[in-house]
Amino acid sequence: MKELKTERLYDLEHTIAKELLADCEYPWLALPRIKETVLALIETLPESEYYAPAPDIRIAKSAKIAPSANIFGPAIIGEDTEVRPCAYIRGSVIVGKNCVVGNSCELKNAILFDNVQVPHFNYIGDSILGYRSHTGAGAITSNVKSDKTLVSVKTPDGAIETGLKKFGAMIGDLVEVGCNSVLNPGTVIGRNSNVYPLSSVRGYVPENSIHKATNNIVPKKKSD
């Protein structure tokens, strides 16, 4: 499905991972390459703008990092981003500019585009969050199936096998995910869509849609 392709979900001008994602027809193909990409990008970042608390970590000098936050490399934290108390960044993570990583949030093997907000008690694992996307309090990406089998993306045209054991969610630009929602493994949400609070989301949510409940996904009205 063309709707699932990287170019349809994301404006790549809003991430320093542009080159990686442009090389991936589908965005989940980037997941196994995030670590190597972070390590390569670290070598290109100017010392005048980033400091290095560890050899495999770069943090923009304009970023605000709470003393109780834990950041493990490889990781890049972008300009004017805020990492709040007790946040836990586990490595292989790119956080863009003007982002919020909130209190007690956990990030692992993930790309956050610029202006992304994961502000309260969120888990983001093996996932990509597009420009100006937002997750409500307690919303999480579930990145491993309970039976530990490989993840597929379920679409109206049939399942797409990814070959990945760990795959959380591909969240398009301008997506709003409601509080305490679970994005099950292999979820793809098209840009400019909304997910109601307390949702359990699986498969593909089309762009410009509202996910109200399982089997209840409706197009947005022009005024939405």
PDB file of C-alpha atoms in Angstrom, residues 8-200:
ATOM      1  CA  ARG A   8       3.460   9.375   2.567  1.00  0.00           C
ATOM      2  CA  LEU A   9       3.773   9.320   6.360  1.00  0.00           C
ATOM      3  CA  TYR A  10       6.576  11.810   6.956  1.00  0.00           C
ATOM      4  CA  ASP A  11       8.033  15.133   5.865  1.00  0.00           C
ATOM      5  CA  LEU A  12      11.698  14.210   6.042  1.00  0.00           C
ATOM      6  CA  GLU A  13      12.811  17.835   6.272  1.00  0.00           C
ATOM      7  CA  HIS A  14      12.004  17.664   9.991  1.00  0.00           C
ATOM      8  CA  THR A  15      14.582  15.082  11.120  1.00  0.00           C
ATOM      9  CA  ILE A  16      18.336  14.635  11.008  1.00  0.00           C
ATOM     10  CA  ALA A  17      17.586  10.998  10.124  1.00  0.00           C
ATOM     11  CA  LYS A  18      16.421  12.162   6.684  1.00  0.00           C
ATOM     12  CA  GLU A  19      19.060  10.213   4.754  1.00  0.00           C
ATOM     13  CA  LEU A  20      18.253   6.952   6.535  1.00  0.00           C
ATOM     14  CA  LEU A  21      14.507   7.241   6.071  1.00  0.00           C
ATOM     15  CA  ALA A  22      14.782   8.354   2.453  1.00  0.00           C
ATOM     16  CA  ASP A  23      16.567   5.072   1.802  1.00  0.00           C
ATOM     17  CA  CYS A  24      13.642   3.045   3.232  1.00  0.00           C
ATOM     18  CA  GLU A  25      10.529   2.486   1.141  1.00  0.00           C
ATOM     19  CA  TYR A  26       8.646   1.607   4.320  1.00  0.00           C
ATOM     20  CA  PRO A  27       9.694   3.339   7.568  1.00  0.00           C
ATOM     21  CA  TRP A  28       9.970   0.189   9.676  1.00  0.00           C
ATOM     22  CA  LEU A  29      12.890  -0.874   7.484  1.00  0.00           C
ATOM     23  CA  ALA A  30      14.872   1.825   9.299  1.00  0.00           C
ATOM     24  CA  LEU A  31      14.466   0.207  12.743  1.00  0.00           C
ATOM     25  CA  PRO A  32      17.457  -2.183  12.501  1.00  0.00           C
ATOM     26  CA  ARG A  33      19.633   0.702  11.262  1.00  0.00           C
ATOM     27  CA  ILE A  34      18.923   3.346  13.900  1.00  0.00           C
ATOM     28  CA  LYS A  35      21.947   2.512  16.062  1.00  0.00           C
ATOM     29  CA  GLU A  36      24.457   2.749  13.210  1.00  0.00           C
ATOM     30  CA  THR A  37      22.794   5.936  11.990  1.00  0.00           C
ATOM     31  CA  VAL A  38      23.063   7.623  15.387  1.00  0.00           C
ATOM     32  CA  LEU A  39      26.755   6.727  15.638  1.00  0.00           C
ATOM     33  CA  ALA A  40      27.408   8.114  12.146  1.00  0.00           C
ATOM     34  CA  LEU A  41      25.464  11.327  12.765  1.00  0.00           C
ATOM     35  CA  ILE A  42      27.308  11.967  16.026  1.00  0.00           C
ATOM     36  CA  GLU A  43      30.507  12.482  14.047  1.00  0.00           C
ATOM     37  CA  THR A  44      28.866  15.264  12.012  1.00  0.00           C
ATOM     38  CA  LEU A  45      27.476  17.381  14.855  1.00  0.00           C
ATOM     39  CA  PRO A  46      29.378  20.598  15.626  1.00  0.00           C
ATOM     40  CA  GLU A  47      31.071  20.851  19.019  1.00  0.00           C
ATOM     41  CA  SER A  48      29.963  24.464  19.174  1.00  0.00           C
ATOM     42  CA  GLU A  49      26.318  23.352  19.368  1.00  0.00           C
ATOM     43  CA  TYR A  50      26.475  19.937  21.090  1.00  0.00           C
ATOM     44  CA  TYR A  51      28.253  18.577  24.133  1.00  0.00           C
ATOM     45  CA  ALA A  52      29.300  14.980  24.724  1.00  0.00           C
ATOM     46  CA  PRO A  53      28.571  13.546  28.195  1.00  0.00           C
ATOM     47  CA  ALA A  54      29.745  10.195  26.781  1.00  0.00           C
ATOM     48  CA  PRO A  55      31.490   9.186  23.534  1.00  0.00           C
ATOM     49  CA  ASP A  56      28.236   7.937  22.007  1.00  0.00           C
ATOM     50  CA  ILE A  57      25.929  10.709  23.252  1.00  0.00           C
ATOM     51  CA  ARG A  58      25.423  14.214  21.900  1.00  0.00           C
ATOM     52  CA  ILE A  59      23.131  16.730  23.556  1.00  0.00           C
ATOM     53  CA  ALA A  60      22.383  20.155  22.132  1.00  0.00           C
ATOM     54  CA  LYS A  61      23.642  22.911  24.388  1.00  0.00           C
ATOM     55  CA  SER A  62      20.222  24.562  24.198  1.00  0.00           C
ATOM     56  CA  ALA A  63      18.428  21.422  25.446  1.00  0.00           C
ATOM     57  CA  LYS A  64      17.141  21.209  29.017  1.00  0.00           C
ATOM     58  CA  ILE A  65      17.947  17.923  30.727  1.00  0.00           C
ATOM     59  CA  ALA A  66      16.590  17.205  34.205  1.00  0.00           C
ATOM     60  CA  PRO A  67      19.255  15.992  36.658  1.00  0.00           C
ATOM     61  CA  SER A  68      17.291  12.793  37.323  1.00  0.00           C
ATOM     62  CA  ALA A  69      16.952  11.869  33.625  1.00  0.00           C
ATOM     63  CA  ASN A  70      19.022   8.890  32.465  1.00  0.00           C
ATOM     64  CA  ILE A  71      20.420   8.941  28.922  1.00  0.00           C
ATOM     65  CA  PHE A  72      22.362   5.990  27.537  1.00  0.00           C
ATOM     66  CA  GLY A  73      23.973   5.956  24.132  1.00  0.00           C
ATOM     67  CA  PRO A  74      24.007   5.943  21.326  1.00  0.00           C
ATOM     68  CA  ALA A  75      21.671   8.917  21.488  1.00  0.00           C
ATOM     69  CA  ILE A  76      21.219  12.410  20.088  1.00  0.00           C
ATOM     70  CA  ILE A  77      19.097  15.069  21.813  1.00  0.00           C
ATOM     71  CA  GLY A  78      18.233  18.015  19.572  1.00  0.00           C
ATOM     72  CA  GLU A  79      18.141  21.753  20.051  1.00  0.00           C
ATOM     73  CA  ASP A  80      15.694  23.303  22.534  1.00  0.00           C
ATOM     74  CA  THR A  81      14.374  19.896  23.550  1.00  0.00           C
ATOM     75  CA  GLU A  82      13.287  19.258  27.134  1.00  0.00           C
ATOM     76  CA  VAL A  83      13.968  15.938  28.868  1.00  0.00           C
ATOM     77  CA  ARG A  84      12.041  15.953  32.114  1.00  0.00           C
ATOM     78  CA  PRO A  85      12.649  14.252  35.490  1.00  0.00           C
ATOM     79  CA  CYS A  86      13.109  10.475  35.576  1.00  0.00           C
ATOM     80  CA  ALA A  87      12.998  10.079  31.799  1.00  0.00           C
ATOM     81  CA  TYR A  88      14.901   6.989  30.644  1.00  0.00           C
ATOM     82  CA  ILE A  89      16.526   6.964  27.204  1.00  0.00           C
ATOM     83  CA  ARG A  90      17.893   3.475  26.652  1.00  0.00           C
ATOM     84  CA  GLY A  91      19.953   3.980  23.509  1.00  0.00           C
ATOM     85  CA  SER A  92      19.662   3.975  19.718  1.00  0.00           C
ATOM     86  CA  VAL A  93      17.493   7.084  19.979  1.00  0.00           C
ATOM     87  CA  ILE A  94      17.254  10.308  18.001  1.00  0.00           C
ATOM     88  CA  VAL A  95      15.187  13.076  19.594  1.00  0.00           C
ATOM     89  CA  GLY A  96      14.692  16.049  17.293  1.00  0.00           C
ATOM     90  CA  LYS A  97      14.447  19.775  17.914  1.00  0.00           C
ATOM     91  CA  ASN A  98      11.848  21.369  20.204  1.00  0.00           C
ATOM     92  CA  CYS A  99      10.678  18.033  21.587  1.00  0.00           C
ATOM     93  CA  VAL A 100       9.378  17.077  25.017  1.00  0.00           C
ATOM     94  CA  VAL A 101      10.337  13.772  26.631  1.00  0.00           C
ATOM     95  CA  GLY A 102       8.318  13.819  29.802  1.00  0.00           C
ATOM     96  CA  ASN A 103       8.547  12.570  33.337  1.00  0.00           C
ATOM     97  CA  SER A 104       9.068   8.811  33.637  1.00  0.00           C
ATOM     98  CA  CYS A 105       8.948   8.285  29.868  1.00  0.00           C
ATOM     99  CA  GLU A 106      11.089   5.543  28.324  1.00  0.00           C
ATOM    100  CA  LEU A 107      12.547   5.594  24.808  1.00  0.00           C
ATOM    101  CA  LYS A 108      14.366   2.767  23.077  1.00  0.00           C
ATOM    102  CA  ASN A 109      15.462   2.334  19.433  1.00  0.00           C
ATOM    103  CA  ALA A 110      13.298   5.194  18.251  1.00  0.00           C
ATOM    104  CA  ILE A 111      13.280   8.311  16.102  1.00  0.00           C
ATOM    105  CA  LEU A 112      11.352  11.376  17.216  1.00  0.00           C
ATOM    106  CA  PHE A 113      11.042  14.017  14.532  1.00  0.00           C
ATOM    107  CA  ASP A 114      11.162  17.716  15.441  1.00  0.00           C
ATOM    108  CA  ASN A 115       8.415  19.125  17.697  1.00  0.00           C
ATOM    109  CA  VAL A 116       7.282  15.726  18.979  1.00  0.00           C
ATOM    110  CA  GLN A 117       5.794  15.536  22.468  1.00  0.00           C
ATOM    111  CA  VAL A 118       5.769  12.385  24.601  1.00  0.00           C
ATOM    112  CA  PRO A 119       5.176  14.266  27.829  1.00  0.00           C
ATOM    113  CA  HIS A 120       3.768  11.901  30.471  1.00  0.00           C
ATOM    114  CA  PHE A 121       4.460   8.252  31.336  1.00  0.00           C
ATOM    115  CA  ASN A 122       4.925   7.049  27.757  1.00  0.00           C
ATOM    116  CA  TYR A 123       6.866   4.057  26.455  1.00  0.00           C
ATOM    117  CA  ILE A 124       8.194   4.485  22.916  1.00  0.00           C
ATOM    118  CA  GLY A 125      10.072   1.429  21.680  1.00  0.00           C
ATOM    119  CA  ASP A 126      11.132   0.422  18.156  1.00  0.00           C
ATOM    120  CA  SER A 127       8.997   3.229  16.785  1.00  0.00           C
ATOM    121  CA  ILE A 128       9.125   6.383  14.666  1.00  0.00           C
ATOM    122  CA  LEU A 129       7.100   9.472  15.579  1.00  0.00           C
ATOM    123  CA  GLY A 130       6.539  12.090  12.890  1.00  0.00           C
ATOM    124  CA  TYR A 131       6.716  15.871  12.975  1.00  0.00           C
ATOM    125  CA  ARG A 132       4.488  17.476  15.627  1.00  0.00           C
ATOM    126  CA  SER A 133       2.985  14.184  16.713  1.00  0.00           C
ATOM    127  CA  HIS A 134       1.809  13.901  20.318  1.00  0.00           C
ATOM    128  CA  THR A 135       1.025  11.076  22.712  1.00  0.00           C
ATOM    129  CA  GLY A 136      -1.335  11.612  25.626  1.00  0.00           C
ATOM    130  CA  ALA A 137      -0.494  10.578  29.166  1.00  0.00           C
ATOM    131  CA  GLY A 138       0.072   6.856  29.537  1.00  0.00           C
ATOM    132  CA  ALA A 139      -0.049   6.056  25.816  1.00  0.00           C
ATOM    133  CA  ILE A 140       2.472   3.388  24.828  1.00  0.00           C
ATOM    134  CA  THR A 141       3.846   1.552  21.837  1.00  0.00           C
ATOM    135  CA  SER A 142       3.832  -2.198  22.433  1.00  0.00           C
ATOM    136  CA  ASN A 143       6.779  -3.487  20.448  1.00  0.00           C
ATOM    137  CA  VAL A 144       6.780  -7.286  20.942  1.00  0.00           C
ATOM    138  CA  LYS A 145       3.909  -9.724  20.341  1.00  0.00           C
ATOM    139  CA  SER A 146       2.855 -11.855  23.294  1.00  0.00           C
ATOM    140  CA  ASP A 147       3.736 -15.035  21.388  1.00  0.00           C
ATOM    141  CA  LYS A 148       7.102 -13.531  20.329  1.00  0.00           C
ATOM    142  CA  THR A 149       6.453 -14.227  16.623  1.00  0.00           C
ATOM    143  CA  LEU A 150       7.469 -11.823  13.859  1.00  0.00           C
ATOM    144  CA  VAL A 151       5.378  -8.684  13.447  1.00  0.00           C
ATOM    145  CA  SER A 152       3.207  -8.091  10.398  1.00  0.00           C
ATOM    146  CA  VAL A 153       1.305  -4.943   9.426  1.00  0.00           C
ATOM    147  CA  LYS A 154      -2.380  -5.679   8.894  1.00  0.00           C
ATOM    148  CA  THR A 155      -3.984  -3.696   6.058  1.00  0.00           C
ATOM    149  CA  PRO A 156      -7.244  -3.900   4.075  1.00  0.00           C
ATOM    150  CA  ASP A 157      -5.198  -5.453   1.269  1.00  0.00           C
ATOM    151  CA  GLY A 158      -3.729  -8.146   3.518  1.00  0.00           C
ATOM    152  CA  ALA A 159      -0.842  -8.478   5.932  1.00  0.00           C
ATOM    153  CA  ILE A 160       2.640  -7.174   5.149  1.00  0.00           C
ATOM    154  CA  GLU A 161       5.365  -9.311   6.683  1.00  0.00           C
ATOM    155  CA  THR A 162       8.131  -7.170   8.207  1.00  0.00           C
ATOM    156  CA  GLY A 163      10.590  -9.854   9.331  1.00  0.00           C
ATOM    157  CA  LEU A 164      10.944  -7.973  12.618  1.00  0.00           C
ATOM    158  CA  LYS A 165      10.419  -9.360  16.097  1.00  0.00           C
ATOM    159  CA  LYS A 166      10.425  -5.865  17.604  1.00  0.00           C
ATOM    160  CA  PHE A 167       8.273  -3.235  15.925  1.00  0.00           C
ATOM    161  CA  GLY A 168       6.130  -0.771  17.860  1.00  0.00           C
ATOM    162  CA  ALA A 169       4.390   1.916  15.814  1.00  0.00           C
ATOM    163  CA  MET A 170       4.971   4.175  12.844  1.00  0.00           C
ATOM    164  CA  ILE A 171       3.178   7.402  13.790  1.00  0.00           C
ATOM    165  CA  GLY A 172       2.768   9.901  10.974  1.00  0.00           C
ATOM    166  CA  ASP A 173       3.144  13.675  11.074  1.00  0.00           C
ATOM    167  CA  LEU A 174       0.586  15.644  13.109  1.00  0.00           C
ATOM    168  CA  VAL A 175      -0.934  12.578  14.768  1.00  0.00           C
ATOM    169  CA  GLU A 176      -2.642  12.842  18.162  1.00  0.00           C
ATOM    170  CA  VAL A 177      -2.754   9.702  20.315  1.00  0.00           C
ATOM    171  CA  GLY A 178      -5.195   9.812  23.227  1.00  0.00           C
ATOM    172  CA  CYS A 179      -4.355   9.097  26.856  1.00  0.00           C
ATOM    173  CA  ASN A 180      -3.783   5.497  27.973  1.00  0.00           C
ATOM    174  CA  SER A 181      -3.964   4.112  24.455  1.00  0.00           C
ATOM    175  CA  VAL A 182      -1.966   1.054  23.395  1.00  0.00           C
ATOM    176  CA  LEU A 183      -0.499   0.931  19.910  1.00  0.00           C
ATOM    177  CA  ASN A 184      -0.029  -2.789  19.335  1.00  0.00           C
ATOM    178  CA  PRO A 185       2.980  -4.207  17.449  1.00  0.00           C
ATOM    179  CA  GLY A 186       2.919  -3.283  13.776  1.00  0.00           C
ATOM    180  CA  THR A 187       0.614  -0.268  14.093  1.00  0.00           C
ATOM    181  CA  VAL A 188       0.867   2.415  11.388  1.00  0.00           C
ATOM    182  CA  ILE A 189      -1.049   5.685  11.812  1.00  0.00           C
ATOM    183  CA  GLY A 190      -1.374   7.959   8.794  1.00  0.00           C
ATOM    184  CA  ARG A 191      -0.577  11.619   9.100  1.00  0.00           C
ATOM    185  CA  ASN A 192      -3.040  14.090  10.605  1.00  0.00           C
ATOM    186  CA  SER A 193      -5.102  11.389  12.334  1.00  0.00           C
ATOM    187  CA  ASN A 194      -6.452  11.164  15.883  1.00  0.00           C
ATOM    188  CA  VAL A 195      -6.763   8.212  18.242  1.00  0.00           C
ATOM    189  CA  TYR A 196      -9.380   8.359  20.998  1.00  0.00           C
ATOM    190  CA  PRO A 197      -8.239   7.815  24.600  1.00  0.00           C
ATOM    191  CA  LEU A 198      -8.207   4.238  25.937  1.00  0.00           C
ATOM    192  CA  SER A 199      -7.910   2.799  22.429  1.00  0.00           C
ATOM    193  CA  SER A 200      -6.264  -0.487  21.503  1.00  0.00           C
TER     194      SER A 200
END
